[in-house]
PDB file of C-alpha atoms in Angstrom:
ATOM      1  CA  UNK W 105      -4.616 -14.717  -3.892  1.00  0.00           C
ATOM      2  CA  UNK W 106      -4.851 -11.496  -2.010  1.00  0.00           C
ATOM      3  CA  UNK W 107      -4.685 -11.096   1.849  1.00  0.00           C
ATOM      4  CA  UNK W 108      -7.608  -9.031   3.626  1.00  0.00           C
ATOM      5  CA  UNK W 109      -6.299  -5.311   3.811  1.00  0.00           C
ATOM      6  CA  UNK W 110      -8.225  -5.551   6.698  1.00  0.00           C
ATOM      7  CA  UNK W 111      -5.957  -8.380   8.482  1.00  0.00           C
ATOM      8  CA  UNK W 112      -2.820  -6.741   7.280  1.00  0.00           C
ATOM      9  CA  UNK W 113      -3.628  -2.899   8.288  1.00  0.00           C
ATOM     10  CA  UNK W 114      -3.380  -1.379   5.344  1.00  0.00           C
ATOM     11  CA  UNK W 115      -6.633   0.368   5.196  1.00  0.00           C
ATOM     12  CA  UNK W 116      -5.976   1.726   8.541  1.00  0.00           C
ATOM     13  CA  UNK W 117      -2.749   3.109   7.647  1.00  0.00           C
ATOM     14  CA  UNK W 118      -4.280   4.774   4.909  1.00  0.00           C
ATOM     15  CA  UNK W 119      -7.177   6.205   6.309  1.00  0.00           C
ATOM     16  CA  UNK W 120      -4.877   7.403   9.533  1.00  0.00           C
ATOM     17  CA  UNK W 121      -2.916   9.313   7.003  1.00  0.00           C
ATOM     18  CA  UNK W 122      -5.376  10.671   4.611  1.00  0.00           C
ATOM     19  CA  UNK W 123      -8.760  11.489   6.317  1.00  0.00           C
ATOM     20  CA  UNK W 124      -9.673  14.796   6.459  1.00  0.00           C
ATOM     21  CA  UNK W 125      -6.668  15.994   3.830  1.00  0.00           C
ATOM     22  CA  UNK W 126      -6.891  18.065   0.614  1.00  0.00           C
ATOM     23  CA  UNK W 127      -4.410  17.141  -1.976  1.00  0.00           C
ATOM     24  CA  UNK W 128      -1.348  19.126  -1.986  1.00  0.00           C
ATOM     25  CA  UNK W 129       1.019  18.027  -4.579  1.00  0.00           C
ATOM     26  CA  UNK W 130       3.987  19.097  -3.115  1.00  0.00           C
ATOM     27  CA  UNK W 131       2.976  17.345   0.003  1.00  0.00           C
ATOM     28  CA  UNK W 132       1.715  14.550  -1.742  1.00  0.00           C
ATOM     29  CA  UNK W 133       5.787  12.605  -1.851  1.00  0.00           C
ATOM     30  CA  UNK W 134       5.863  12.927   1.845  1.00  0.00           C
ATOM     31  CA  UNK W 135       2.718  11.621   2.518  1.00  0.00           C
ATOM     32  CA  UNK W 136       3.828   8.376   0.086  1.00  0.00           C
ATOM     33  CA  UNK W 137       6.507   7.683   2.290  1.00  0.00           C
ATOM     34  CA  UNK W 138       5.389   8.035   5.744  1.00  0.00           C
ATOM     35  CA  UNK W 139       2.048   5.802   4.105  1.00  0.00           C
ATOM     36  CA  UNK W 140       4.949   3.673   2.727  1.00  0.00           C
ATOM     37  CA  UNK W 141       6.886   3.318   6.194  1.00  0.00           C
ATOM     38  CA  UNK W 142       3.593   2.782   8.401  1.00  0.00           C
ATOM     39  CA  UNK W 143       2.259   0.292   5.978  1.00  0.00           C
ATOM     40  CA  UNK W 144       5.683  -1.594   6.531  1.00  0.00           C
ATOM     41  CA  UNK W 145       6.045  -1.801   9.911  1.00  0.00           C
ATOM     42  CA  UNK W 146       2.297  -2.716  10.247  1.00  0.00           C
ATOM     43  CA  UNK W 147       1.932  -5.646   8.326  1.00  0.00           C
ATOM     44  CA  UNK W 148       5.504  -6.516  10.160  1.00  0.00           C
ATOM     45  CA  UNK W 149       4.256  -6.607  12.950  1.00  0.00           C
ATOM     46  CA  UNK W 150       2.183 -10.024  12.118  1.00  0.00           C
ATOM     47  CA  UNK W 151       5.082 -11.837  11.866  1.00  0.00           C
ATOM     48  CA  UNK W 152       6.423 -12.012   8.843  1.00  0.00           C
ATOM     49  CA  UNK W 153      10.008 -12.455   9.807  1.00  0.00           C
ATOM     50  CA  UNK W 154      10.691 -14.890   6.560  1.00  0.00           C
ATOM     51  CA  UNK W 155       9.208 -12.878   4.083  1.00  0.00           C
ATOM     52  CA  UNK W 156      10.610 -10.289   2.221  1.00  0.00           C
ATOM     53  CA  UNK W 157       8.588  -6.934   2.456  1.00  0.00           C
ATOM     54  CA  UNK W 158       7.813  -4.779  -0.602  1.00  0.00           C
ATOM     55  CA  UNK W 159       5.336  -1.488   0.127  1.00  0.00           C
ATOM     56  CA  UNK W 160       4.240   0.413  -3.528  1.00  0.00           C
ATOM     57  CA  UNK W 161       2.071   3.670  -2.473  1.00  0.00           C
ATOM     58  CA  UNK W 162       0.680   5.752  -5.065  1.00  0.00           C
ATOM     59  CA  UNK W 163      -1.034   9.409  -4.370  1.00  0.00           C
ATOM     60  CA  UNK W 164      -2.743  11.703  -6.982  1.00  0.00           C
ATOM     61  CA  UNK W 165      -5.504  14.479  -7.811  1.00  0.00           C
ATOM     62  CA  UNK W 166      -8.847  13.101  -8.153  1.00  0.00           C
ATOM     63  CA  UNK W 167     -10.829  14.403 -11.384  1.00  0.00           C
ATOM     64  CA  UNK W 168     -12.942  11.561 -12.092  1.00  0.00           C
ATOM     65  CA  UNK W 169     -10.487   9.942 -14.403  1.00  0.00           C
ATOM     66  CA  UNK W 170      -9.563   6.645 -14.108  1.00  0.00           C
ATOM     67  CA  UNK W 171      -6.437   4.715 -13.135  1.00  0.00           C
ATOM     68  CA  UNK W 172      -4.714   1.602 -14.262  1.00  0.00           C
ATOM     69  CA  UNK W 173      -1.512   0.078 -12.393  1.00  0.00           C
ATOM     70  CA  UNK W 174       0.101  -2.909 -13.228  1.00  0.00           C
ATOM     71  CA  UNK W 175       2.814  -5.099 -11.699  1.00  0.00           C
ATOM     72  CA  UNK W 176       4.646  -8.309 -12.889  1.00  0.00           C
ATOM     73  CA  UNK W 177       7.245 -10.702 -10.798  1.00  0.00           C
ATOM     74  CA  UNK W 178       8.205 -13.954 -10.546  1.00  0.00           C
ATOM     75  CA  UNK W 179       7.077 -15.927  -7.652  1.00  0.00           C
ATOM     76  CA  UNK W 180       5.962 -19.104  -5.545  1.00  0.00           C
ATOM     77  CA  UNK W 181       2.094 -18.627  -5.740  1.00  0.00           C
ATOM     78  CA  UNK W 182       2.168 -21.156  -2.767  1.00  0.00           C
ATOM     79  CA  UNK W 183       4.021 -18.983  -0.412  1.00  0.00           C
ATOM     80  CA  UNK W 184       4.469 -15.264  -1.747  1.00  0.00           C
ATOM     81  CA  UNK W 185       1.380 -13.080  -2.037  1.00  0.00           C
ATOM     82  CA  UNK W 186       0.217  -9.381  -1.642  1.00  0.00           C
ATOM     83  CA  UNK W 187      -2.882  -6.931  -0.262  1.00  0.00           C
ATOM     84  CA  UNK W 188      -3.846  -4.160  -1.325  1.00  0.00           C
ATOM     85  CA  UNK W 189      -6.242  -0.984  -0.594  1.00  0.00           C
ATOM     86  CA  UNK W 190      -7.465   1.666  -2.514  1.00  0.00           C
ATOM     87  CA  UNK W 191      -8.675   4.667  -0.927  1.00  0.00           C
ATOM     88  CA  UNK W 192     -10.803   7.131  -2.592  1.00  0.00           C
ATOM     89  CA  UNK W 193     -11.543  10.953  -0.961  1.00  0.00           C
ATOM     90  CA  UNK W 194     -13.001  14.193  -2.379  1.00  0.00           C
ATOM     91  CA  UNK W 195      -9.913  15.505  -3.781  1.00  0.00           C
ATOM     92  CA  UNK W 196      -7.281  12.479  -3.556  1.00  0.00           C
ATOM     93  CA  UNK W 197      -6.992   8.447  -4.636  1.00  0.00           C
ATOM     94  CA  UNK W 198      -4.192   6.079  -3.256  1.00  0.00           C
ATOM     95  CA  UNK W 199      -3.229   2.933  -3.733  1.00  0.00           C
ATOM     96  CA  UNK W 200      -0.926   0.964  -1.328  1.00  0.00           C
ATOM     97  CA  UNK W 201      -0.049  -2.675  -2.154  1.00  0.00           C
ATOM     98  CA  UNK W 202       2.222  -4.668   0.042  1.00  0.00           C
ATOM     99  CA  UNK W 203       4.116  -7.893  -1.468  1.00  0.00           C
ATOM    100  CA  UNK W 204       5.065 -10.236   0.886  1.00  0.00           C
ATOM    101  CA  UNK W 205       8.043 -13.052  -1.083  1.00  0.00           C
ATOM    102  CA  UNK W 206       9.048 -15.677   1.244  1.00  0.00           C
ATOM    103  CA  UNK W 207      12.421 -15.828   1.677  1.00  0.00           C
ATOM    104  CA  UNK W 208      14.016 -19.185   1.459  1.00  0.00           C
TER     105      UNK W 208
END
């Protein structure tokens, strides 16, 4: 199941970050980190102190093609999950998904 981007902050992050930008591919790493770091320490601070946090940001030119991302892990489906947001803008897409793997 995925969590609400909403709940978890993700879309914020991302619109915080990006709104208003025109891609720049050579600031387009930096960006994926700070959206990286930010996403982290947002959707720590609900709590999460048991969970393990992985943050997967992705950034590129937007020229009406598409994009397909996959991901594959093992997990408990009753305690581990993820969110995710995609933001599109005028010149830009990125995706941010945030696993969350309880840690027993």
């Amino acid at each position: 199941a995925v969590v609400s981007t909403q709940s978890t902050g993700i879309q914020d992050v991302i619109n915080e970050h990006l709104t208003n930008k025109t891609y720049d591919p050579d600031q387009a790493p930096t960006w994926c980190k700070n959206i990286t770091e930010a996403v982290k320490e947002r959707v720590k601070q609900l709590g999460m102190e048991r969970y393990k946090l992985a943050v997967n940001v992705v950034i590129g030119e937007q020229r009406g093609q598409g994009i397909k991302v996959g991901c594959r892990c093992f997990w408990d489906s009753d305690t581990d999950n993820y969110a995710q947001y995609f933001y599109m803008g005028e010149t830009m897409f990125c995706l941010a998904t945030a696993f969350g793997v309880f840690f027993y």
